[in-house]
Amino acid sequence: MENSVLLKAIIDNAIDGLITIDDQGIIESINPSACRLFSYTEQEILGKNISILMPQPDRMNHDGYLFRYKKTGQASIIGVGRELTGLRKNGIQFPFRLGVSEVKYSGRIIYAGFIHDLSREKEAESKLHDYAALLEDQVQERTLSLRETVDAQEQTKAELNQSLENLHNTVFTLEQTQRELNLSLAKEQELGKLKSRFVSIASHEFRTPLSMVQLSASLIERHALPFDNPNISKHVDKIKDAVLNVTAILNDFLSLEKLDSGKVQTKFNHFNLAEFAAEITEEMQIALKGRQKIVFVHRGTESMITLDQTLLKNCIVILIDNAIKYSGEESSIQFYTKINENNCTIRICDNGIGIPIDDQKHLCEPFFRAHNTGKISGNGLGLSILSRYTDLMNGKVDFKSRINRGTLFTLTFPQS
């Protein structure tokens, strides 16, 4: 009795499946491993023909196989073992190895089938086959690539030899070119010095006759007062305006020459921006046209900054002068300053002719003027000088503009 219990425990806990059938193919017993393997319960499978666990055509041929074996004694599976395909309850097929033993028990014949699932082995075998095929393809690909590389190297070697031969000739040409470039550079540097000297001398030399012209115009105006002739006053005013324009042009050229030659050095000091901007506003009143006005407002409680006063004044004057020049005689020019813990901002806004979109990207280039300036005087240097002065003070220039709606310029400087 104990041996029978032990045998049942061993069968029930076996890793492989175990199924017994009679000589008609009817299932008499099945262990838990076989139930799990075929996804049936023991109650669902007992008493059924073993062919229920087989896909076609094995299901159809199984009974005929048993009949031939009993008649002829020739076995293809019993006592031999084969790899077969099983059919689970859900219709999924899987590979397994079947070993069948014939047992004579109590005067009758029982067939015991030992089932070992081969799913993992077949999957690993399939992966190994795929990997081997992949390796073979890679080997062929690498071999072909290697051949191509060798051919390319041979071609490159031939080209290198040709290039080396050409290189000797090129080196000589380059050396000759370098000598010519050095000579040209020396000439260009000399011309640059001559240009700077000419601009500086011309600017200073022109100032004396211009001052004389301006003084003479003032004297003519004074001596002409008793004659009360409007034509004299008109032409004297034209002389004065012309002198001012030429003086402004000379100043711009001189400023540009100093920037190009690196003569402009920043001198930072601490000063009151609100008072500084208010003084500039007062000074610019003389340049206003008709009924134009400048509205200055300093926003916030902070007013002290550290910048180069001379460069900053030049920047503000350039922007206000442009706002006056390109706005109508009834316009209002808005001038705002503000200081916070990170930076200082200066904004100058007008409602003048605006800047065409296509011209905006070139606005700070030397000698560039927008296409809509018409007969308004100017040399195209102001904003270029402004941009370079702002860079020297570690600031930046931003602007927004719309045709016939006006322009807003913003200068931003960091505050340490």
Short mmCIF file of N, CA and C in Angstrom, two decimals, residues 187-285:
data_model
loop_
_atom_site.label_atom_id
_atom_site.label_comp_id
_atom_site.label_asym_id
_atom_site.label_seq_id
_atom_site.Cartn_x
_atom_site.Cartn_y
_atom_site.Cartn_z
N LYS A 187 50.39 97.00 -47.29
CA LYS A 187 49.90 98.18 -48.01
C LYS A 187 48.54 98.61 -47.46
N GLU A 188 47.67 97.60 -47.16
CA GLU A 188 46.34 97.92 -46.64
C GLU A 188 46.43 98.58 -45.27
N GLN A 189 47.34 98.08 -44.43
CA GLN A 189 47.52 98.69 -43.12
C GLN A 189 48.01 100.13 -43.25
N GLU A 190 48.91 100.34 -44.19
CA GLU A 190 49.42 101.69 -44.41
C GLU A 190 48.31 102.60 -44.91
N LEU A 191 47.48 102.07 -45.84
CA LEU A 191 46.35 102.86 -46.33
C LEU A 191 45.35 103.16 -45.22
N GLY A 192 45.15 102.16 -44.30
CA GLY A 192 44.25 102.38 -43.18
C GLY A 192 44.73 103.50 -42.28
N LYS A 193 46.04 103.52 -42.05
CA LYS A 193 46.61 104.59 -41.23
C LYS A 193 46.46 105.94 -41.92
N LEU A 194 46.71 105.94 -43.24
CA LEU A 194 46.57 107.19 -44.00
C LEU A 194 45.12 107.68 -43.98
N LYS A 195 44.17 106.72 -44.11
CA LYS A 195 42.76 107.09 -44.09
C LYS A 195 42.38 107.69 -42.74
N SER A 196 42.82 107.03 -41.67
CA SER A 196 42.50 107.54 -40.34
C SER A 196 43.09 108.92 -40.13
N ARG A 197 44.34 109.09 -40.59
CA ARG A 197 44.98 110.40 -40.44
C ARG A 197 44.25 111.47 -41.26
N PHE A 198 43.83 111.07 -42.49
CA PHE A 198 43.12 112.02 -43.35
C PHE A 198 41.79 112.44 -42.72
N VAL A 199 41.02 111.43 -42.24
CA VAL A 199 39.72 111.74 -41.63
C VAL A 199 39.90 112.65 -40.43
N SER A 200 40.90 112.33 -39.61
CA SER A 200 41.14 113.15 -38.42
C SER A 200 41.55 114.57 -38.80
N ILE A 201 42.49 114.69 -39.74
CA ILE A 201 42.97 116.03 -40.15
C ILE A 201 41.85 116.80 -40.84
N ALA A 202 41.15 116.11 -41.77
CA ALA A 202 40.08 116.78 -42.51
C ALA A 202 38.99 117.27 -41.57
N SER A 203 38.63 116.42 -40.60
CA SER A 203 37.57 116.80 -39.67
C SER A 203 37.95 118.04 -38.89
N HIS A 204 39.20 118.08 -38.42
CA HIS A 204 39.64 119.23 -37.63
C HIS A 204 39.85 120.46 -38.51
N GLU A 205 40.38 120.23 -39.72
CA GLU A 205 40.65 121.36 -40.61
C GLU A 205 39.36 122.01 -41.11
N PHE A 206 38.33 121.18 -41.31
CA PHE A 206 37.05 121.73 -41.77
C PHE A 206 36.34 122.53 -40.69
N ARG A 207 36.65 122.22 -39.44
CA ARG A 207 35.94 122.88 -38.35
C ARG A 207 36.21 124.39 -38.34
N THR A 208 37.45 124.78 -38.64
CA THR A 208 37.80 126.22 -38.59
C THR A 208 37.02 127.03 -39.62
N PRO A 209 37.04 126.65 -40.92
CA PRO A 209 36.23 127.43 -41.87
C PRO A 209 34.74 127.35 -41.59
N LEU A 210 34.28 126.22 -41.09
CA LEU A 210 32.85 126.12 -40.77
C LEU A 210 32.49 127.07 -39.63
N SER A 211 33.38 127.17 -38.65
CA SER A 211 33.14 128.10 -37.54
C SER A 211 33.12 129.53 -38.06
N MET A 212 34.01 129.82 -39.01
CA MET A 212 34.04 131.17 -39.59
C MET A 212 32.76 131.46 -40.36
N VAL A 213 32.28 130.46 -41.10
CA VAL A 213 31.04 130.64 -41.86
C VAL A 213 29.87 130.89 -40.91
N GLN A 214 29.83 130.11 -39.84
CA GLN A 214 28.74 130.27 -38.87
C GLN A 214 28.81 131.65 -38.20
N LEU A 215 30.02 132.08 -37.84
CA LEU A 215 30.19 133.39 -37.21
C LEU A 215 29.80 134.50 -38.19
N SER A 216 30.23 134.35 -39.43
CA SER A 216 29.90 135.36 -40.43
C SER A 216 28.40 135.45 -40.66
N ALA A 217 27.73 134.28 -40.67
CA ALA A 217 26.28 134.27 -40.85
C ALA A 217 25.59 135.01 -39.71
N SER A 218 26.10 134.80 -38.49
CA SER A 218 25.52 135.49 -37.34
C SER A 218 25.74 137.00 -37.44
N LEU A 219 26.94 137.41 -37.91
CA LEU A 219 27.23 138.85 -38.06
C LEU A 219 26.36 139.47 -39.14
N ILE A 220 26.19 138.74 -40.26
CA ILE A 220 25.31 139.24 -41.33
C ILE A 220 23.89 139.45 -40.81
N GLU A 221 23.45 138.45 -40.01
CA GLU A 221 22.11 138.54 -39.44
C GLU A 221 21.97 139.77 -38.53
N ARG A 222 23.01 140.02 -37.75
CA ARG A 222 22.97 141.16 -36.82
C ARG A 222 22.99 142.48 -37.59
N HIS A 223 23.87 142.61 -38.60
CA HIS A 223 23.96 143.86 -39.36
C HIS A 223 22.75 144.09 -40.25
N ALA A 224 22.02 142.99 -40.59
CA ALA A 224 20.88 143.12 -41.48
C ALA A 224 19.59 143.45 -40.74
N LEU A 225 19.64 143.41 -39.42
CA LEU A 225 18.43 143.66 -38.64
C LEU A 225 17.78 145.01 -38.97
N PRO A 226 18.58 146.10 -39.10
CA PRO A 226 17.94 147.41 -39.40
C PRO A 226 17.22 147.43 -40.74
N PHE A 227 17.64 146.55 -41.67
CA PHE A 227 17.00 146.56 -42.99
C PHE A 227 15.66 145.80 -42.99
N ASP A 228 15.47 144.98 -41.97
CA ASP A 228 14.22 144.22 -41.81
C ASP A 228 13.81 143.55 -43.12
N ASN A 229 14.81 142.83 -43.73
CA ASN A 229 14.56 142.15 -45.01
C ASN A 229 14.38 140.65 -44.75
N PRO A 230 13.18 140.10 -45.00
CA PRO A 230 12.95 138.67 -44.72
C PRO A 230 13.82 137.76 -45.57
N ASN A 231 14.20 138.17 -46.76
CA ASN A 231 15.04 137.33 -47.62
C ASN A 231 16.42 137.12 -47.01
N ILE A 232 16.94 138.21 -46.40
CA ILE A 232 18.25 138.07 -45.74
C ILE A 232 18.16 137.06 -44.61
N SER A 233 17.12 137.17 -43.79
CA SER A 233 16.96 136.23 -42.65
C SER A 233 16.81 134.80 -43.14
N LYS A 234 16.06 134.62 -44.24
CA LYS A 234 15.85 133.27 -44.77
C LYS A 234 17.15 132.64 -45.22
N HIS A 235 17.95 133.37 -45.94
CA HIS A 235 19.21 132.81 -46.45
C HIS A 235 20.24 132.64 -45.35
N VAL A 236 20.23 133.52 -44.37
CA VAL A 236 21.14 133.34 -43.23
C VAL A 236 20.78 132.06 -42.48
N ASP A 237 19.48 131.81 -42.32
CA ASP A 237 19.06 130.57 -41.65
C ASP A 237 19.50 129.34 -42.44
N LYS A 238 19.42 129.43 -43.78
CA LYS A 238 19.87 128.31 -44.62
C LYS A 238 21.37 128.05 -44.44
N ILE A 239 22.14 129.15 -44.34
CA ILE A 239 23.59 129.00 -44.13
C ILE A 239 23.86 128.31 -42.80
N LYS A 240 23.14 128.77 -41.76
CA LYS A 240 23.35 128.18 -40.43
C LYS A 240 22.98 126.69 -40.42
N ASP A 241 21.84 126.34 -41.05
CA ASP A 241 21.43 124.93 -41.10
C ASP A 241 22.45 124.08 -41.85
N ALA A 242 22.97 124.64 -42.97
CA ALA A 242 23.96 123.90 -43.75
C ALA A 242 25.23 123.66 -42.94
N VAL A 243 25.65 124.70 -42.20
CA VAL A 243 26.85 124.57 -41.35
C VAL A 243 26.63 123.51 -40.29
N LEU A 244 25.44 123.52 -39.68
CA LEU A 244 25.13 122.52 -38.63
C LEU A 244 25.14 121.11 -39.22
N ASN A 245 24.57 120.94 -40.43
CA ASN A 245 24.54 119.62 -41.05
C ASN A 245 25.94 119.11 -41.38
N VAL A 246 26.77 120.00 -41.96
CA VAL A 246 28.14 119.58 -42.29
C VAL A 246 28.92 119.26 -41.03
N THR A 247 28.74 120.06 -39.99
CA THR A 247 29.42 119.81 -38.71
C THR A 247 29.00 118.46 -38.13
N ALA A 248 27.70 118.15 -38.22
CA ALA A 248 27.21 116.87 -37.72
C ALA A 248 27.82 115.71 -38.50
N ILE A 249 27.91 115.88 -39.84
CA ILE A 249 28.52 114.83 -40.67
C ILE A 249 29.98 114.61 -40.29
N LEU A 250 30.72 115.73 -40.12
CA LEU A 250 32.13 115.62 -39.71
C LEU A 250 32.26 114.92 -38.37
N ASN A 251 31.37 115.27 -37.44
CA ASN A 251 31.42 114.63 -36.12
C ASN A 251 31.18 113.13 -36.23
N ASP A 252 30.22 112.73 -37.08
CA ASP A 252 29.94 111.30 -37.27
C ASP A 252 31.14 110.58 -37.88
N PHE A 253 31.76 111.18 -38.91
CA PHE A 253 32.94 110.57 -39.52
C PHE A 253 34.08 110.45 -38.52
N LEU A 254 34.26 111.48 -37.70
CA LEU A 254 35.32 111.45 -36.70
C LEU A 254 35.05 110.38 -35.65
N SER A 255 33.77 110.25 -35.24
CA SER A 255 33.41 109.21 -34.27
C SER A 255 33.66 107.82 -34.84
N LEU A 256 33.29 107.62 -36.13
CA LEU A 256 33.49 106.33 -36.78
C LEU A 256 34.97 106.00 -36.89
N GLU A 257 35.78 106.99 -37.22
CA GLU A 257 37.22 106.78 -37.34
C GLU A 257 37.82 106.39 -36.00
N LYS A 258 37.36 107.01 -34.93
CA LYS A 258 37.87 106.67 -33.59
C LYS A 258 37.47 105.26 -33.20
N LEU A 259 36.24 104.86 -33.55
CA LEU A 259 35.81 103.50 -33.25
C LEU A 259 36.63 102.48 -34.02
N ASP A 260 36.84 102.74 -35.33
CA ASP A 260 37.60 101.81 -36.17
C ASP A 260 39.04 101.67 -35.71
N SER A 261 39.61 102.75 -35.22
CA SER A 261 41.02 102.71 -34.79
C SER A 261 41.18 102.31 -33.33
N GLY A 262 40.06 102.02 -32.64
CA GLY A 262 40.13 101.59 -31.25
C GLY A 262 40.47 102.69 -30.27
N LYS A 263 40.23 103.92 -30.65
CA LYS A 263 40.57 105.05 -29.78
C LYS A 263 39.49 105.34 -28.74
N VAL A 264 38.31 104.77 -28.92
CA VAL A 264 37.22 105.05 -27.98
C VAL A 264 37.35 104.10 -26.79
N GLN A 265 37.61 104.66 -25.63
CA GLN A 265 37.74 103.89 -24.40
C GLN A 265 36.61 104.28 -23.44
N THR A 266 35.97 103.29 -22.84
CA THR A 266 34.86 103.58 -21.93
C THR A 266 35.40 104.06 -20.58
N LYS A 267 34.69 105.05 -20.02
CA LYS A 267 35.02 105.59 -18.69
C LYS A 267 33.75 105.55 -17.85
N PHE A 268 33.61 104.50 -17.08
CA PHE A 268 32.40 104.31 -16.29
C PHE A 268 32.46 105.16 -15.01
N ASN A 269 31.34 105.77 -14.70
CA ASN A 269 31.22 106.47 -13.42
C ASN A 269 29.77 106.38 -12.94
N HIS A 270 29.56 106.70 -11.68
CA HIS A 270 28.26 106.59 -11.02
C HIS A 270 27.55 107.93 -11.10
N PHE A 271 26.33 107.95 -11.64
CA PHE A 271 25.64 109.23 -11.78
C PHE A 271 24.13 109.02 -11.74
N ASN A 272 23.41 110.15 -11.60
CA ASN A 272 21.95 110.13 -11.50
C ASN A 272 21.35 110.16 -12.91
N LEU A 273 20.74 109.03 -13.33
CA LEU A 273 20.22 108.91 -14.68
C LEU A 273 19.04 109.86 -14.92
N ALA A 274 18.17 110.01 -13.93
CA ALA A 274 16.99 110.86 -14.11
C ALA A 274 17.41 112.31 -14.39
N GLU A 275 18.36 112.84 -13.59
CA GLU A 275 18.82 114.22 -13.80
C GLU A 275 19.57 114.34 -15.13
N PHE A 276 20.36 113.32 -15.45
CA PHE A 276 21.15 113.30 -16.69
C PHE A 276 20.21 113.34 -17.91
N ALA A 277 19.16 112.52 -17.91
CA ALA A 277 18.23 112.46 -19.03
C ALA A 277 17.42 113.74 -19.14
N ALA A 278 17.06 114.33 -17.98
CA ALA A 278 16.30 115.59 -18.00
C ALA A 278 17.13 116.71 -18.63
N GLU A 279 18.44 116.76 -18.36
CA GLU A 279 19.31 117.76 -18.97
C GLU A 279 19.38 117.59 -20.48
N ILE A 280 19.49 116.35 -20.94
CA ILE A 280 19.52 116.09 -22.38
C ILE A 280 18.21 116.54 -23.02
N THR A 281 17.10 116.23 -22.36
CA THR A 281 15.78 116.65 -22.87
C THR A 281 15.73 118.16 -23.06
N GLU A 282 16.26 118.88 -22.08
CA GLU A 282 16.26 120.35 -22.15
C GLU A 282 17.15 120.83 -23.30
N GLU A 283 18.32 120.21 -23.46
CA GLU A 283 19.24 120.62 -24.52
C GLU A 283 18.65 120.37 -25.91
N MET A 284 17.84 119.29 -26.06
CA MET A 284 17.31 118.91 -27.37
C MET A 284 16.11 119.76 -27.78
N GLN A 285 15.63 120.62 -26.90
CA GLN A 285 14.48 121.46 -27.24
C GLN A 285 14.79 122.35 -28.45
#
